[in-house]
Coordinates of C-alpha atoms and ligand atoms in Angstrom, one line a residue:
Chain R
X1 CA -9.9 19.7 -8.0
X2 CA -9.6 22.7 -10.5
X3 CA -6.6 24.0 -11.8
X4 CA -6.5 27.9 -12.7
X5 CA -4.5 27.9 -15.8
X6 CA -3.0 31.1 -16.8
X7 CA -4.2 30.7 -20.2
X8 CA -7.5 28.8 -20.0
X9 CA -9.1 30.2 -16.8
X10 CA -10.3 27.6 -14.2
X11 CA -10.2 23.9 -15.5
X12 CA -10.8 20.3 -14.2
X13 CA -8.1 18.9 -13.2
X14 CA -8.9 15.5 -15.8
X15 CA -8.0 18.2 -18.9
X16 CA -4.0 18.3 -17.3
X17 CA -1.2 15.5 -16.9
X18 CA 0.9 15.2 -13.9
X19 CA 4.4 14.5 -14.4
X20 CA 6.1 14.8 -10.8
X21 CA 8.0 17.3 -8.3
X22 CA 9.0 20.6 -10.1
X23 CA 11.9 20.5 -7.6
X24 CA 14.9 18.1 -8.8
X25 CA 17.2 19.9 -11.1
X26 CA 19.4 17.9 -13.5
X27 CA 22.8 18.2 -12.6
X28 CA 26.2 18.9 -14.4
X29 CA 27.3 15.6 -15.5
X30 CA 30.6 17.0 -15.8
X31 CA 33.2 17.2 -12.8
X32 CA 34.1 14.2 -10.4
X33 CA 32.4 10.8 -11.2
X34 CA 31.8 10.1 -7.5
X35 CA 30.1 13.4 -7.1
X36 CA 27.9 13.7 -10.3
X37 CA 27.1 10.3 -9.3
X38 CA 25.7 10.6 -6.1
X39 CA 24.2 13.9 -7.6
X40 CA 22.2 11.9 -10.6
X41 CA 21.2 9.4 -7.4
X42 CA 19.5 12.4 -5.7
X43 CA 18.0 13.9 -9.1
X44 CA 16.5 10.7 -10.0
X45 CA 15.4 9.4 -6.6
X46 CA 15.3 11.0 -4.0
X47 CA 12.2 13.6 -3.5
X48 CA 11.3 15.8 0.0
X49 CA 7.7 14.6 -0.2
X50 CA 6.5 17.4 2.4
X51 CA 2.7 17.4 3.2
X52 CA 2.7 21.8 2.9
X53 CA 3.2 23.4 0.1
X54 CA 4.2 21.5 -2.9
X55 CA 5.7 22.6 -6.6
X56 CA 4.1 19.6 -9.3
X57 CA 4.7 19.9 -13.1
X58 CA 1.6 19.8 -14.9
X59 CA 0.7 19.8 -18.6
X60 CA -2.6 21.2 -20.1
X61 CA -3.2 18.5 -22.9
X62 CA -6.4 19.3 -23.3
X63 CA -5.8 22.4 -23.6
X64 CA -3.6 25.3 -24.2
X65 CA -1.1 22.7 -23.8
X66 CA 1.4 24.5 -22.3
X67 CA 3.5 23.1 -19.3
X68 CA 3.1 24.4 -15.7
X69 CA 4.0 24.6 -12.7
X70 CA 1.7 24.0 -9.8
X71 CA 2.0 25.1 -6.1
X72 CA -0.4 23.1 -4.3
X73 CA -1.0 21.7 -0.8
X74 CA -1.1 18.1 -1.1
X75 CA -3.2 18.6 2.8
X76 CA -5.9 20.0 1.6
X77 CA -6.0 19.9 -2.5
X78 CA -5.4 23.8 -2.1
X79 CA -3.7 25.3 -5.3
X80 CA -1.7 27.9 -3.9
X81 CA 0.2 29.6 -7.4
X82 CA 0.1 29.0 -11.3
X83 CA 2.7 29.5 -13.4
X84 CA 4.2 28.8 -17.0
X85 CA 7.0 25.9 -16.5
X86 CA 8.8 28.2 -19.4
X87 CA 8.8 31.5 -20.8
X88 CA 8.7 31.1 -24.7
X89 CA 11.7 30.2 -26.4
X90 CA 13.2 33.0 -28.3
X91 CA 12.9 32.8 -32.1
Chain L
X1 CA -9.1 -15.2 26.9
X2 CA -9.3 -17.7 24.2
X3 CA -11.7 -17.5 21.4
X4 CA -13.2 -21.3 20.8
X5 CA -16.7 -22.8 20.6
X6 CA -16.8 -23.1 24.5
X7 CA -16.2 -19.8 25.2
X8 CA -18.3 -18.6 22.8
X9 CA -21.0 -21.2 23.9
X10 CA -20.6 -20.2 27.8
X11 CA -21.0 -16.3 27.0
X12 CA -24.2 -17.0 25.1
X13 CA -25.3 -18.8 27.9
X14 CA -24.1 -15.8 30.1
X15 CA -25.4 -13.0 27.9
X16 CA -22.7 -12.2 26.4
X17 CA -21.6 -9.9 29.4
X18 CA -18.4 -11.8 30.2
X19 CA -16.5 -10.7 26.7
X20 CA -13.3 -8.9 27.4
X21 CA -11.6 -5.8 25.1
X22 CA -9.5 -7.4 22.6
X23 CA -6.6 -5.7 23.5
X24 CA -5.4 -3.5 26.4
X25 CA -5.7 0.6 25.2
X26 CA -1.8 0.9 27.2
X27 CA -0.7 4.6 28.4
X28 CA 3.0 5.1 27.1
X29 CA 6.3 3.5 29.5
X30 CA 8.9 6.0 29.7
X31 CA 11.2 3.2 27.8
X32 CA 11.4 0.2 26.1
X33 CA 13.8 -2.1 24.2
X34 CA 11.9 -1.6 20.9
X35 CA 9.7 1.3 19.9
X36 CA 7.3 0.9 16.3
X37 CA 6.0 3.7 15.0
X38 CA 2.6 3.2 13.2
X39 CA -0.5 1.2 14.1
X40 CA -1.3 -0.2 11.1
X41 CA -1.1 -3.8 10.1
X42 CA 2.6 -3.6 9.5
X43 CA 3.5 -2.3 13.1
X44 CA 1.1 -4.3 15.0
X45 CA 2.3 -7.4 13.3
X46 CA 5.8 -6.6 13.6
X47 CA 5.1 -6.2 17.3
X48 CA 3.0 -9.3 17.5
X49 CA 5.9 -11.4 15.8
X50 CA 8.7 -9.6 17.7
X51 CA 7.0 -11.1 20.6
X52 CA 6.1 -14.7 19.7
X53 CA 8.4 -15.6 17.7
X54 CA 11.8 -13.7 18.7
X55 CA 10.8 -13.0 22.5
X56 CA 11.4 -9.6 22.6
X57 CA 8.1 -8.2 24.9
X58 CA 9.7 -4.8 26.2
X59 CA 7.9 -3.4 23.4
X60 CA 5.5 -0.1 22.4
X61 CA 3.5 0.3 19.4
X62 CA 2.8 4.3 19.2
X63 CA -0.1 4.9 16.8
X64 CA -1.4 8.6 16.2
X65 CA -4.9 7.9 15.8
X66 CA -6.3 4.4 16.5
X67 CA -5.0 1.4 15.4
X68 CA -6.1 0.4 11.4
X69 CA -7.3 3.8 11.2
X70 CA -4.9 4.4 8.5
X71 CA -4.4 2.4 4.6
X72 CA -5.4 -1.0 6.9
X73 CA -8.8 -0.3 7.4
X74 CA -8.6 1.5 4.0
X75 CA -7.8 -1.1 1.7
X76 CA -9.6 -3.8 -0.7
X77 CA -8.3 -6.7 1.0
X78 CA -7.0 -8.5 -1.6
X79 CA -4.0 -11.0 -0.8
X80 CA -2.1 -12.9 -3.4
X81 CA 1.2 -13.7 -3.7
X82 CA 1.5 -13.9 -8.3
X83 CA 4.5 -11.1 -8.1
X84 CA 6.9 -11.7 -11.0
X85 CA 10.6 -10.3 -10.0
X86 CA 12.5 -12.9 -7.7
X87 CA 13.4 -10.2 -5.0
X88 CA 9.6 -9.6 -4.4
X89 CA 7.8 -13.5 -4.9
X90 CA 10.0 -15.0 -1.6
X91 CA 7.9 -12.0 0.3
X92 CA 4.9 -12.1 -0.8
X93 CA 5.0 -16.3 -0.7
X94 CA 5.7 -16.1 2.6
X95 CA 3.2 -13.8 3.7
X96 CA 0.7 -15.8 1.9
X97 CA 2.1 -19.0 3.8
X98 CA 1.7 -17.3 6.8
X99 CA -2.3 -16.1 6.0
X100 CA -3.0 -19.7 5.5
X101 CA -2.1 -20.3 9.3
X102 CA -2.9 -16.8 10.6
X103 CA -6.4 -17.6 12.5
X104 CA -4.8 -20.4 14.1
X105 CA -2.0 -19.0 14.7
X106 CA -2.9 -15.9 16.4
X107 CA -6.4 -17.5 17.5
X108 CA -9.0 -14.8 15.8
X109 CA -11.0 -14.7 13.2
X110 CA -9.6 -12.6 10.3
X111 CA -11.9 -14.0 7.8
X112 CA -9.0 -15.4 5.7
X113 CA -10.8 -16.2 2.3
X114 CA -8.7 -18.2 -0.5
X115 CA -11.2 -17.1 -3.6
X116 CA -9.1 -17.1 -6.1
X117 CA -7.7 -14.1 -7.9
X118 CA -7.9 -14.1 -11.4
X119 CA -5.9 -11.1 -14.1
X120 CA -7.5 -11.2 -17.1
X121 CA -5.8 -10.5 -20.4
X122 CA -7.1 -8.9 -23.8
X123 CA -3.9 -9.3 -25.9
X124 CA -1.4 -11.7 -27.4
X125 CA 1.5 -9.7 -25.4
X126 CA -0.6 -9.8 -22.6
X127 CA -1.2 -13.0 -22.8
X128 CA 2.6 -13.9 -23.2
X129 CA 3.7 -11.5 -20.2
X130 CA 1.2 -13.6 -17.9
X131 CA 2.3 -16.9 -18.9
X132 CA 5.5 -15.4 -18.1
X133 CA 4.8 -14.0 -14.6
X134 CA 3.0 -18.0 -14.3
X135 CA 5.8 -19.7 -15.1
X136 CA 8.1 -17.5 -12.9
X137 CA 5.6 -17.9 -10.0
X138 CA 5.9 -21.4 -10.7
X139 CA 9.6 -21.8 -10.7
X140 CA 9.4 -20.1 -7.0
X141 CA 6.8 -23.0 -5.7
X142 CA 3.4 -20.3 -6.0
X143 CA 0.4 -21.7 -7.5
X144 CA -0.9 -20.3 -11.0
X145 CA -2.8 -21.3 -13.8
X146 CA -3.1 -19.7 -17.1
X147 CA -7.1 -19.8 -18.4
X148 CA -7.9 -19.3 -22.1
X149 CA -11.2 -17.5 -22.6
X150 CA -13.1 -20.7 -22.1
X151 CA -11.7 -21.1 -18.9
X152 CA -12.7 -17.6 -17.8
X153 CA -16.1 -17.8 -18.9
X154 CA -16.3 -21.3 -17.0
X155 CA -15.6 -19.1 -14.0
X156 CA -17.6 -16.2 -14.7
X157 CA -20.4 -16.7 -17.5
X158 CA -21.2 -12.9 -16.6
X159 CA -18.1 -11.2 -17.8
X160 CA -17.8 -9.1 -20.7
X161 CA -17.6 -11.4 -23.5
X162 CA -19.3 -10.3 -26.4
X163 CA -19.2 -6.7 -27.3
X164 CA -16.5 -5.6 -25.3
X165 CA -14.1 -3.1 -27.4
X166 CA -11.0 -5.2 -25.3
X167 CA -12.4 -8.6 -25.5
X168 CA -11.5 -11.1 -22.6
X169 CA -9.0 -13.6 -24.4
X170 CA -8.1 -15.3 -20.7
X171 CA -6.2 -15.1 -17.3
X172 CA -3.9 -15.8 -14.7
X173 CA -5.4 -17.4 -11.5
X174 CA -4.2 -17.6 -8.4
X175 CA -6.1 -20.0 -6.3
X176 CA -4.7 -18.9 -3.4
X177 CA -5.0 -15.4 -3.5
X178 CA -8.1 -14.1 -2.4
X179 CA -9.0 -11.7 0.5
X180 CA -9.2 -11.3 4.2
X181 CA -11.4 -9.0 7.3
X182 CA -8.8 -6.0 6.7
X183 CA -9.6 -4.7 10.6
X184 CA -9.7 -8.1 11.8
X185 CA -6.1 -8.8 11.1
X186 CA -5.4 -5.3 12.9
X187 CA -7.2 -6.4 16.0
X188 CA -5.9 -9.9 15.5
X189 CA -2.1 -8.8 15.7
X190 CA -2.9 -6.2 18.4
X191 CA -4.6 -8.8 20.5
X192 CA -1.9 -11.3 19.7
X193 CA 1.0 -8.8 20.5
X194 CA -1.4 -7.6 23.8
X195 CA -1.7 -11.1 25.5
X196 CA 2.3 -11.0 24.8
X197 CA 3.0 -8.2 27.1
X198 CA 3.0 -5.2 23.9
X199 CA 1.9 -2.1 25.3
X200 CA -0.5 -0.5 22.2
X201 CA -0.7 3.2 23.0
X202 CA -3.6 5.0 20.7
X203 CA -3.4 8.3 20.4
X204 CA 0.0 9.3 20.7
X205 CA 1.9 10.6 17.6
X206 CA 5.3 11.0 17.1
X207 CA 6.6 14.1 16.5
X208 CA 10.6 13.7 16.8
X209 CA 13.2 10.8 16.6
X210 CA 16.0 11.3 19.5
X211 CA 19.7 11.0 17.9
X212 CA 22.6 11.1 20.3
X213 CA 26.2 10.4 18.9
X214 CA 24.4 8.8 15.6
X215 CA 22.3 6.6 17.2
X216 CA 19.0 6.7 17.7
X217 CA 17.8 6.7 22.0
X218 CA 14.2 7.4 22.1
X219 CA 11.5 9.4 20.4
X220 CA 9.1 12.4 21.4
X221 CA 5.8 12.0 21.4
X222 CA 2.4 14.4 22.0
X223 CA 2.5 11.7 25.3
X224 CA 6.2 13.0 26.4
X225 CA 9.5 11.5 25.5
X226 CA 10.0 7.6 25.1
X227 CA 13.2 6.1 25.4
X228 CA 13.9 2.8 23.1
X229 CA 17.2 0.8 22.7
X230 CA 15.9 -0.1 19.1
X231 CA 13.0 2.1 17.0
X232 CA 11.2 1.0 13.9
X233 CA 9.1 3.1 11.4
X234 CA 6.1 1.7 9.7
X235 CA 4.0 4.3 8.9
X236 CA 2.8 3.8 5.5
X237 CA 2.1 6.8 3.6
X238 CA 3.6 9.2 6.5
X239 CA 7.6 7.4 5.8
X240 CA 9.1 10.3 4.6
X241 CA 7.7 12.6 7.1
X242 CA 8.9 10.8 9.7
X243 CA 11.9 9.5 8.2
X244 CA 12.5 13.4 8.1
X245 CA 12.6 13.2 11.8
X246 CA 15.8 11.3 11.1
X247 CA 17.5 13.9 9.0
X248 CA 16.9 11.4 5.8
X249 CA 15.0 12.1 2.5
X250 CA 13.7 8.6 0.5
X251 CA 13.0 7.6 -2.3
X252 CA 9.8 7.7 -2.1
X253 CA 6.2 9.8 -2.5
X254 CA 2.4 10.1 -0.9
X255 CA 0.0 9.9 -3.3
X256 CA -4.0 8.6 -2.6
X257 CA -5.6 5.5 -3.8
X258 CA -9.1 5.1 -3.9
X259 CA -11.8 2.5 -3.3
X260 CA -15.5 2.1 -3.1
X261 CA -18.4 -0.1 -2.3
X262 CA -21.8 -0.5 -3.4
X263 CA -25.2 -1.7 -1.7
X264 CA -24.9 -5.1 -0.5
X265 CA -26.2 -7.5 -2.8
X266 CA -26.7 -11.1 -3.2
X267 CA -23.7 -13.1 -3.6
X268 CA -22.9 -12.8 -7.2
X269 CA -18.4 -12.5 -7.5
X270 CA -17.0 -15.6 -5.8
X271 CA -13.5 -14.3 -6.2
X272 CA -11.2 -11.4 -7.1
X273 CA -11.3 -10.2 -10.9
X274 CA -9.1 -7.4 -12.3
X275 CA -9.6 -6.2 -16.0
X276 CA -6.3 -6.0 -17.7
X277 CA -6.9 -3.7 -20.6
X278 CA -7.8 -0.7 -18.0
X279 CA -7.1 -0.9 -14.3
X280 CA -10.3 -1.7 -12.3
X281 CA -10.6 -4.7 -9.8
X282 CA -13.4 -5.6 -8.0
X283 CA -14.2 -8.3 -5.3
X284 CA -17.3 -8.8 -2.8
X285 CA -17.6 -8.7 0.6
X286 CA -19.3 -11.2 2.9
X287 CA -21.6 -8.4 4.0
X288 CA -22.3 -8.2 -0.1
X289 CA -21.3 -5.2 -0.9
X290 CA -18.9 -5.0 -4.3
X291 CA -15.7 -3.5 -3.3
X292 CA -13.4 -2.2 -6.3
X293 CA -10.9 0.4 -7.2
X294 CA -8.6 1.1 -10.1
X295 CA -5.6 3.9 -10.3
X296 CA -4.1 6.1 -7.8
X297 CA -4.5 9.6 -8.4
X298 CA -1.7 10.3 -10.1
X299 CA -0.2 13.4 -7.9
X300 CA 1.7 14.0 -4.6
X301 CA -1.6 14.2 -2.4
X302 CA -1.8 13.7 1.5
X303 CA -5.5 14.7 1.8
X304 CA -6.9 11.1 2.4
X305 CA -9.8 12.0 0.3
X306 CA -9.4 11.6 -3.7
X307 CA -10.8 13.3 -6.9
X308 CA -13.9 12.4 -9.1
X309 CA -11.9 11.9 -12.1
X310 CA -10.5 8.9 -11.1
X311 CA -13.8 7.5 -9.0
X312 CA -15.5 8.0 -13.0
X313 CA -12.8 6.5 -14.4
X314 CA -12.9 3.4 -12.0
X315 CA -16.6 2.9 -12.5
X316 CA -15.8 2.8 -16.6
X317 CA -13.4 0.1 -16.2
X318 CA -16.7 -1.6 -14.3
X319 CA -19.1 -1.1 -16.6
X320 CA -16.9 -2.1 -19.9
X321 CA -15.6 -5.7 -17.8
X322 CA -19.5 -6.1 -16.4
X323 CA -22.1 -4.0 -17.8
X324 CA -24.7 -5.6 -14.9
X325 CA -22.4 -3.6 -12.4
X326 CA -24.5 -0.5 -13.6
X327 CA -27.5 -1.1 -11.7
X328 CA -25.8 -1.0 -8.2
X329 CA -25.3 2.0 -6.4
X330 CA -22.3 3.3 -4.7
X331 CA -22.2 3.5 -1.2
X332 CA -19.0 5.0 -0.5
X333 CA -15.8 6.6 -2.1
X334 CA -12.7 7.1 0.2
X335 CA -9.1 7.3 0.1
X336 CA -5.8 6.1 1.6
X337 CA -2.5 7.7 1.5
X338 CA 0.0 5.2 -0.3
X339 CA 4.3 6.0 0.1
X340 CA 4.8 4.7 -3.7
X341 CA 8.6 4.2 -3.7
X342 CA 10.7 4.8 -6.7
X343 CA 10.9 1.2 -8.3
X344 CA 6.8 0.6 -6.8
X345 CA 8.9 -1.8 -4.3
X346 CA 8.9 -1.8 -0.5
X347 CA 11.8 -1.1 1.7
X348 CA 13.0 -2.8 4.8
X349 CA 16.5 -1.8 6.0
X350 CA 18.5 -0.3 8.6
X351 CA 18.7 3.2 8.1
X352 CA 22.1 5.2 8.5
X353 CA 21.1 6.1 12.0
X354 CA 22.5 3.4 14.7
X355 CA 19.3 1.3 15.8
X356 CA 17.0 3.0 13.6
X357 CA 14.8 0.3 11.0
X358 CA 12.3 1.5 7.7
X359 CA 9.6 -0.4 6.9
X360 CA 8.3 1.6 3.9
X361 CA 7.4 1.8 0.2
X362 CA 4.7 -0.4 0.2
X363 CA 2.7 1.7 -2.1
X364 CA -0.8 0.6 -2.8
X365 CA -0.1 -3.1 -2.5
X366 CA 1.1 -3.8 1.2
X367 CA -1.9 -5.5 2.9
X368 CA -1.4 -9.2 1.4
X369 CA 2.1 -8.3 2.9
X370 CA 0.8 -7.8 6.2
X371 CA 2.2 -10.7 8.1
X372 CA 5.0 -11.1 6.0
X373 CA 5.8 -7.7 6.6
X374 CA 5.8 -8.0 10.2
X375 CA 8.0 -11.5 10.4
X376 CA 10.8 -10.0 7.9
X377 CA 10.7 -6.7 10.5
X378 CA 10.7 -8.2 13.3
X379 CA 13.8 -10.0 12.4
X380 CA 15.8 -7.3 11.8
X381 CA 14.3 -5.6 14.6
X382 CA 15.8 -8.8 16.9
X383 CA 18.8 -10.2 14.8
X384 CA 20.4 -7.2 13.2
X385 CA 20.0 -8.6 9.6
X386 CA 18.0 -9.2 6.9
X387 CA 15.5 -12.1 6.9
X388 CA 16.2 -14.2 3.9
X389 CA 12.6 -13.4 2.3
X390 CA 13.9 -9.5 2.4
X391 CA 17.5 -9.4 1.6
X392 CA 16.5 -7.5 -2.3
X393 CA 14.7 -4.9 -0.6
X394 CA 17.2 -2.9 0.8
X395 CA 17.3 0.8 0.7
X396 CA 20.1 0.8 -1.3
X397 CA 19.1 -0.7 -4.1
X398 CA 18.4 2.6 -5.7
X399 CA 21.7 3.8 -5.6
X400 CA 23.2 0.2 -6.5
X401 CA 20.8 0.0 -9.8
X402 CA 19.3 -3.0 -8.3
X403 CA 15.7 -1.5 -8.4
X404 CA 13.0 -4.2 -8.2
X405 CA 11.2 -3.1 -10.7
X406 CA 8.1 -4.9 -10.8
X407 CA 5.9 -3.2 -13.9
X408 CA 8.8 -1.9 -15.8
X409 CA 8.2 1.9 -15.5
X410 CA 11.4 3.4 -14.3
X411 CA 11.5 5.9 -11.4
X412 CA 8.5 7.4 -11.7
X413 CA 6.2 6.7 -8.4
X414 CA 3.0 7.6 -9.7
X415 CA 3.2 5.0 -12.7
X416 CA 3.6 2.0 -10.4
Ligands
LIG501 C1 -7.8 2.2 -1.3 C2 -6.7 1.3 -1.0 C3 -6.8 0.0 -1.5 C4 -5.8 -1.0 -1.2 N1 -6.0 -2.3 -1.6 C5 -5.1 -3.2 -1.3 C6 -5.3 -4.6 -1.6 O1 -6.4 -4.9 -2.1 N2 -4.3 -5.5 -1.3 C7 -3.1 -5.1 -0.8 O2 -2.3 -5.9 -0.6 N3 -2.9 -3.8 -0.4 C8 -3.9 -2.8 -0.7 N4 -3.6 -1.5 -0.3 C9 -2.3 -1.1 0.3 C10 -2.3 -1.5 1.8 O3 -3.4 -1.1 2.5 C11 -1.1 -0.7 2.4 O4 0.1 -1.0 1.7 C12 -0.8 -1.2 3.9 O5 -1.9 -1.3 4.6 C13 0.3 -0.3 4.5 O6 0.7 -0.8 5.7 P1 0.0 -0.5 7.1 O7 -1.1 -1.4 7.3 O8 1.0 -0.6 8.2 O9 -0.3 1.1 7.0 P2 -1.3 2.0 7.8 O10 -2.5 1.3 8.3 O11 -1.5 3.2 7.0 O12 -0.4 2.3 9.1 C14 0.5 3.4 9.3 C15 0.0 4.0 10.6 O13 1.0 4.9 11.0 C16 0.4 6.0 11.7 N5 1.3 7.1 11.8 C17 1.7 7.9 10.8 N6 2.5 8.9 11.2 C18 2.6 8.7 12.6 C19 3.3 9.3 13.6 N7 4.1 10.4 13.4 N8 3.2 8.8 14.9 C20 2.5 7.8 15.1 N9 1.8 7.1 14.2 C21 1.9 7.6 12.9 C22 -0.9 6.2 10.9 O14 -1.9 6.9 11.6 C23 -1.3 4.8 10.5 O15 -2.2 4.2 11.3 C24 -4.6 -0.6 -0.5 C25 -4.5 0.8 -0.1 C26 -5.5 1.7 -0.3 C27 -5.4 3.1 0.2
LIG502 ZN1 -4.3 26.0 -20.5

């Protein structure tokens, strides 16, 4: 697998570190215990897993070393879309 | 028929013409009392104990391909039972329990080999956390026996001991462990389950779970609807797309292992090896050929096929624990499509749908489960409650914070 990276052009995939689904979104720990709860269960556990199209974050270590974000069919090892995890920080 | 000397003596004599299929290939009922989804091991042994040792025969196994076409005929084979947590050992102890009686038992010939298994360490800490897992093992009634480096090279003069840049300073072994014919078992249970009145219907994928009033009354299939008082889903590395069926989302995620085999050589590995100071483990078969794999690829994948990365990677571990490895040539690469759970624990639960059962999570280490996989199923298939042996792995453990957390690396799937 080869991972087109919006810096470095097409790489091997060994030069890039997976960390997991782009997807889960770290709630609002404030509010109602109950809810933030079941909320933080969701975040940290629970994951769609679907076998189409799939958003992974990916890190280019050996590389540009920027963080991105991978759409990819887990089917087929396709990579669908690449793009930066984050626009720059402003200065 | 019976497998034994006489009826393998009277076939020779007839020319081996009177042998009959192992099992019966069954065309789909339009109900039964329990429905399993998934041929693998997991489903044909739940199916098989649901009907020897709980009496329920009204049953269907629906597989979408053929039976063991999935991580059963994928795997390495290895079976041990050296886990370290108490919510996983009383598992894994009884499914090795039950391998020690399994030919009899279901009378075929699943090659059940008690080789040993031996995890090496190359550290003081590593040494400490095995002695550790031992003694835990230990207090549970499992056999294990911590080996200095004298001890390993007693075993296996051909290791790594010289040069290596992780030098073996001993290991855990676990007599018992060893391996077993990974198809065999699936045509063992099938036939087993068969004989018992299980219909085992090939070719017939499930492609939604019926829900009326919350509770769960049949499933559709690409063979037409099925009705079932009771349905079970063991389908390995599909769990949460069919789980999805069911409305639910898990705690879980596909990812591919990988394995390989070389040429077959003479017998030179009596037992199971794994290097601890990379991840590469290597048995052979009885046909000779060296089977070994090492990490998943780490990454949501359902392609059944993995990268060449990891297949180098693998071979390194090889070459640094046994530099004579390097001569043999690889045969084959493939892949198998692993549902690594959260806490890199299995699951086996009800499910918030009435009359609806998981059997899932059982990442890259679920064949040594096989039959105890099936016996803890079955029984909640039949009694409506845990078996004692699976009472820890619950589905809600996850939101309880009582994750069984095996190797200590959080919720992270592809880490376990
Ligand atoms: C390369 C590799 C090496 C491994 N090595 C070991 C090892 O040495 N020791 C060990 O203990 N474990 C090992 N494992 C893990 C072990 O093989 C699995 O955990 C175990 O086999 C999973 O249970 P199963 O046999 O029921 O799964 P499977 O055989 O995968 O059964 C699931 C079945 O469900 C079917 N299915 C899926 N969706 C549907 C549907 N919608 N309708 C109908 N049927 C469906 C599939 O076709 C499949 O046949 C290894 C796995 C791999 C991939
Ligand atoms: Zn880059």
């Amino acid at each position: 697998m080869r991972i087109p990276c919006p810096y470095c052009g097409s790489r091997d995939v060994s030069e890039f570190s997976y960390l997991g689904d782009a997807a889960p979104q770290r709630p609002d720990p404030s509010g109602d215990a109950s809810s933030v709860e079941a909320a933080f269960f969701d975040y940290v556990y629970l994951r769609d897993n679907p076998a189409g199209p799939h958003r992974g974050l990916w890190y280019h270590g050996a590389g540009c070393r920027n963080w991105l974000v991978v759409r990819r069919n887990p089917s087929t090892h396709e990579i669908l879309e690449v793009a930066l995890a984050a626009k720059e920080p402003a200065a | 028929m019976r497998y034994s000397l006489f009826s393998l003596l009277g076939n020779t004599l007839g020319g081996h013409k009177g042998w009959k299929p192992t099992w019966r290939d069954a065309a789909p009922k339009p109900a039964y009392d329990v429905v399993i989804i998934g041929g693998g091991g997991h489903g044909l042994a739940t199916a098989y104990y649901l009907a020897s040792r709980y009496g329920v025969r009204n049953v269907a196994v629906l597989e979408k391909g053929w039976i063991g076409g999935g991580n059963m005929g994928r795997n390495t084979t290895i079976i041990r039972s050296n886990y370290l947590l108490p919510g996983n050992i009383p598992l894994y102890e009884l499914s090795m329990k039950l391998w020690e009686g399994l030919e009899q038992d279901f009378n075929y010939n699943a090659m059940v080999s008690q080789r040993g298994v031996l995890n090496l360490y190359h550290s003081d800490a590593q040494r400490d956390a095995y002695a550790r897992r031992g003694n835990a093992m230990r207090l549970h009634g499992v056999d294990a026996e911590l080996l200095d480096r004298d001890g390993v090279r007693k075993l296996y003069p051909f290791l790594n001991f010289d040069d290596a840049r992780f030098p073996i300073q001993g290991g855990l072994l676990q007599a018992r462990g060893g391996t077993a014919r990974h198809d065999a078992v699936a045509w063992g249970f099938a036939r087993g389950a068969s004989d018992r009145g299980v219909d085992i219907v090939q070719n017939c994928e499930v492609t939604g779970i019926t829900i009326v009033n919350g509770r769960v009354t049949g499933v559709e299939t690409t063979r037409g609807p099925i009705a079932a008082g009771k349905v079970g889903i063991a389908v390995a590395g599909s769990s949460s797309r069919v789980a999805a069926m069911a409305g639910m989302r898990l705690p879980i995620e596909s990812f591919v292992l990988q394995a390989m085999v070389s040429e077959g050589l003479k017998p030179i590995i009596p037992g199971v090896i794994t290097f601890g100071a990379g991840h590469f483990y290597i048995s052979q078969s009885d046909k000779g050929g060296l089977v070994f794999g090492g990490d998943l690829d780490g990454y949501n994948s359902y392609a059944q096929r993995g990268n060449l990365p990891t297949v180098e990677d693998i071979c390194e571990g090889g070459m640094a624990l046994m530099p004579a490895i390097g001569r043999a040539r690889i045969l084959r690469t493939w892949a198998g499509l692993c549902d690594m759970s959260m806490d890199g624990s299995p699951i086996i639960d009800r499910t918030p749908t009435q009359n609806l059962y998981l059997n899932a999570g059982w990442n890259y280490g679920g064949f040594k489960a096989t039959p105890g996989s099936g016996l803890v199923f079955a029984h909640l298939l039949a009694r409506d409650e845990p078996h004692p042996a699976a009472v820890e792995l619950r589905l809600d453990r996850f939101a309880r914070g009582a994750v069984i957390d095996e190797k200590g690396q959080g919720a992270q799937p592809n880490l376990h």
